[in-house]
mmCIF file of C-alpha atoms in Angstrom:
data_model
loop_
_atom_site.group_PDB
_atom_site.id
_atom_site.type_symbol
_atom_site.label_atom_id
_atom_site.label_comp_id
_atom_site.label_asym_id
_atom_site.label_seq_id
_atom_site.Cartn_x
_atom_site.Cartn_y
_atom_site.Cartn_z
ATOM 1 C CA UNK A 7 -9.249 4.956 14.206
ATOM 2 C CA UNK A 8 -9.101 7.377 11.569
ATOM 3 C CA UNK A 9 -12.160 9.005 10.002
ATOM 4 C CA UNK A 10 -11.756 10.699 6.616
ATOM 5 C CA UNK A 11 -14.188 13.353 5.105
ATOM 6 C CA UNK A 12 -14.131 14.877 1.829
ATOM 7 C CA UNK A 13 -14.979 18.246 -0.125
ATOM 8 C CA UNK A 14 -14.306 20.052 -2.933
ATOM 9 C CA UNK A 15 -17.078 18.468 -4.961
ATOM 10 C CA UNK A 16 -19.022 19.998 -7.006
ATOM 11 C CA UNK A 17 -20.800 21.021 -10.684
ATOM 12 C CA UNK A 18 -18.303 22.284 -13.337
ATOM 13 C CA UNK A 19 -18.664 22.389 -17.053
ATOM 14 C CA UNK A 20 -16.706 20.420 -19.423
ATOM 15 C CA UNK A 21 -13.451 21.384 -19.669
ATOM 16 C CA UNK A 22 -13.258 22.856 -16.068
ATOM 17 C CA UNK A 23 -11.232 22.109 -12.802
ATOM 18 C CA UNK A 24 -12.415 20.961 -9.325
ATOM 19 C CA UNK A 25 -9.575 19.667 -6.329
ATOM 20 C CA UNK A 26 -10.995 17.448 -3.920
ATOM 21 C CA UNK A 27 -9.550 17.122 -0.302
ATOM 22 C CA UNK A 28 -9.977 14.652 1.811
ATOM 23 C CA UNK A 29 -9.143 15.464 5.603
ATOM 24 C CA UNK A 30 -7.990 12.891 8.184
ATOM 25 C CA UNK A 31 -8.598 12.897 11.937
ATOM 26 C CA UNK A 32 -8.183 10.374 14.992
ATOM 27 C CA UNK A 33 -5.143 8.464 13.824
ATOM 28 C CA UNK A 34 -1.910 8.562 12.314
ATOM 29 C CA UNK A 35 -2.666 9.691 8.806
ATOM 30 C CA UNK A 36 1.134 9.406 7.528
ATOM 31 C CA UNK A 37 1.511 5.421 8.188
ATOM 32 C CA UNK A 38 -1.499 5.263 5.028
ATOM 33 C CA UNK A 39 -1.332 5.397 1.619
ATOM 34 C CA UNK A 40 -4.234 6.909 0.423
ATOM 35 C CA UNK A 41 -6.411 6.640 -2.913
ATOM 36 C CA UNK A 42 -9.245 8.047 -4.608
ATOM 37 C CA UNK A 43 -12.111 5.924 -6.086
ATOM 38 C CA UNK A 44 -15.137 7.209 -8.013
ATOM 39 C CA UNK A 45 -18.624 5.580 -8.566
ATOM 40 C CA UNK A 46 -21.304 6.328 -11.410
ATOM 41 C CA UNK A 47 -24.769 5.655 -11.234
ATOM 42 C CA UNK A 48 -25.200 1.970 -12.225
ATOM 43 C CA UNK A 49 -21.640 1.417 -11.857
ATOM 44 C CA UNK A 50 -19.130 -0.463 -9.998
ATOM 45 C CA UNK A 51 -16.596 1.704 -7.706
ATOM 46 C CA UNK A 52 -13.829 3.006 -9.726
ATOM 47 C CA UNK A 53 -10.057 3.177 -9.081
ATOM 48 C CA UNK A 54 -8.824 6.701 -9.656
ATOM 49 C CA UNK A 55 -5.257 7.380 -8.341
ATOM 50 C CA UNK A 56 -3.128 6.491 -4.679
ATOM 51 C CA UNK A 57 -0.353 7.415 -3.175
ATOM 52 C CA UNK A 58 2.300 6.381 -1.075
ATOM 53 C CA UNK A 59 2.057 7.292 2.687
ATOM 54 C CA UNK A 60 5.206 9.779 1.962
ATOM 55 C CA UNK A 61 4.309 10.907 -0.930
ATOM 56 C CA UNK A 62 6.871 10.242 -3.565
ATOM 57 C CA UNK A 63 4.938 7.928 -5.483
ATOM 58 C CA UNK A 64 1.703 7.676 -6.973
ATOM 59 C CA UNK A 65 -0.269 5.620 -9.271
ATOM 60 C CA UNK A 66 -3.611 6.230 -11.957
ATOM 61 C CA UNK A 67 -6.035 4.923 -13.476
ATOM 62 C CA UNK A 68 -4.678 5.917 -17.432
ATOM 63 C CA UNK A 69 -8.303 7.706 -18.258
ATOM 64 C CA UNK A 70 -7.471 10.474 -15.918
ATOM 65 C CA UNK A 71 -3.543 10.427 -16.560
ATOM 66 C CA UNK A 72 -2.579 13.718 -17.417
ATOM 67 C CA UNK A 73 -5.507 15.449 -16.015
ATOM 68 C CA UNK A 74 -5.714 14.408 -12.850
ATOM 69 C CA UNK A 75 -3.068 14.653 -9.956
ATOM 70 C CA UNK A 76 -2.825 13.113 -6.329
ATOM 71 C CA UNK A 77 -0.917 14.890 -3.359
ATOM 72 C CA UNK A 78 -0.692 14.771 -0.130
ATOM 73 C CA UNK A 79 -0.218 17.371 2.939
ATOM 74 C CA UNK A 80 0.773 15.220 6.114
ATOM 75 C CA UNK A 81 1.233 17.863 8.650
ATOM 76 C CA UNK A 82 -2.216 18.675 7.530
ATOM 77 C CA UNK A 83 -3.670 15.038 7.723
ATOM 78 C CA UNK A 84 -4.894 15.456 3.920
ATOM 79 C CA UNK A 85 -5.257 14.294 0.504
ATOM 80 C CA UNK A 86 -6.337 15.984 -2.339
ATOM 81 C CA UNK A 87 -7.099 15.140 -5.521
ATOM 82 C CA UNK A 88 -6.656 18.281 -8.030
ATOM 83 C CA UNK A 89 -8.399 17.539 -11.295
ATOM 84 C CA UNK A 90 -8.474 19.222 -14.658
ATOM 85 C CA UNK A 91 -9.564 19.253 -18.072
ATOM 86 C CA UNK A 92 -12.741 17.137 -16.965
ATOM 87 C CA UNK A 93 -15.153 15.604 -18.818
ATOM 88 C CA UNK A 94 -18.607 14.755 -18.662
ATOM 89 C CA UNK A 95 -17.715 10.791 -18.383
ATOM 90 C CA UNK A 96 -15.551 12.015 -14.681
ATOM 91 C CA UNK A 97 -18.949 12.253 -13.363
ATOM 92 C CA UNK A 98 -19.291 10.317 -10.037
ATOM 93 C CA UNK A 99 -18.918 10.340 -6.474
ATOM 94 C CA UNK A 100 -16.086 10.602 -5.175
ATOM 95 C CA UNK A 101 -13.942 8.494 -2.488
ATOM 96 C CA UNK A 102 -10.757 9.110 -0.327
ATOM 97 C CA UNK A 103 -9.819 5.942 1.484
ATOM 98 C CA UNK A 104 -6.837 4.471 3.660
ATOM 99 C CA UNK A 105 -5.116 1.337 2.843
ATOM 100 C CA UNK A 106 -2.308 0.609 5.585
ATOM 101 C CA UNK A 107 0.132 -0.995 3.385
ATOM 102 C CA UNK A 108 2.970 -0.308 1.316
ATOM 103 C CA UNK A 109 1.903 -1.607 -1.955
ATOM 104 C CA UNK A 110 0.226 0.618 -3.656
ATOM 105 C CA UNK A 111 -3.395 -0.577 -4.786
ATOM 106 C CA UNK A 112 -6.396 -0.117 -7.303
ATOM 107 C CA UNK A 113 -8.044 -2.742 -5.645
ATOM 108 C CA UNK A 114 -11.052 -1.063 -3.456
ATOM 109 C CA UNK A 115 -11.399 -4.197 -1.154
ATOM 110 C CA UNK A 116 -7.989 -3.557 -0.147
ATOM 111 C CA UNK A 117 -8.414 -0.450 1.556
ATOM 112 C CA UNK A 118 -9.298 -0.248 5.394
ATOM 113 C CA UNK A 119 -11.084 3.202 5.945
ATOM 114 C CA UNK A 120 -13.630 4.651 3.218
ATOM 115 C CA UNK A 121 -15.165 8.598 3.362
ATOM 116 C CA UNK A 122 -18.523 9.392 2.986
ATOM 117 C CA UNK A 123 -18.154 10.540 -0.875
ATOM 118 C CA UNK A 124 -18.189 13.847 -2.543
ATOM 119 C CA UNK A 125 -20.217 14.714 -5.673
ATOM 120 C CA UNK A 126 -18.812 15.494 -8.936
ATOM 121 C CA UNK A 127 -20.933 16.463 -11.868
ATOM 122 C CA UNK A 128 -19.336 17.688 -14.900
ATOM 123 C CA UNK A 129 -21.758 18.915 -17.585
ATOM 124 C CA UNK A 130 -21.383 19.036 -21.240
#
């Protein structure tokens, strides 16, 4: 079974850049794709970006397009999520999680494995 934990988070000012990684061990990290989710107080978990268990495709959530980017190091079991040009509204936690499919999803109830979460706080 794979277990994921992140880091990276963090407080930044407006404007700023944080990259999240999200490391992968007891399983075969490659056969996932892997997205990001966020949640804000109050608020239901978020969709951020995924990508495909290779790599060579990704998908976002368009209020991050542009600023944020999704990659992924296999021979290091990890996904990060490298995110500039952030505003106060990207304040959240932070989830990696596993989804052992091909297709691509936003949909969090999708996804098999969930990390703990990693703070972001971006002040204005």
């Amino acid at each position: 079974q794979v277990q994921l934990v992140e880091s990276g988070g963090g407080l930044v000012q407006a404007g700023g850049s944080l990259r999240l990684s999200c490391a992968a061990s007891g399983g075969t990290f490659s056969r996932y794709a892997m997205g990001w989710f966020r949640q804000a107080p109050g608020k239901e978990r978020e969709f951020v970006a995924v990508i495909s268990w290779g790599g060579s495709n990704s998908v976002y959530v368009d209020s991050v397009k542009g600023r944020f980017t999704i990659s992924r190091d296999n021979a290091k079991n990890t996904v990060y999520l490298q995110m500039n040009s952030l505003k106060p509204e990207d304040t959240a936690v932070y989830y990696c999680a596993a989804e052992d499919s091909a297709v691509l999803s936003r949909r969090a109830s999708l996804y098999d494995l969930w990390g703990q979460g990693t703070q972001v706080t971006v002040s204005s």
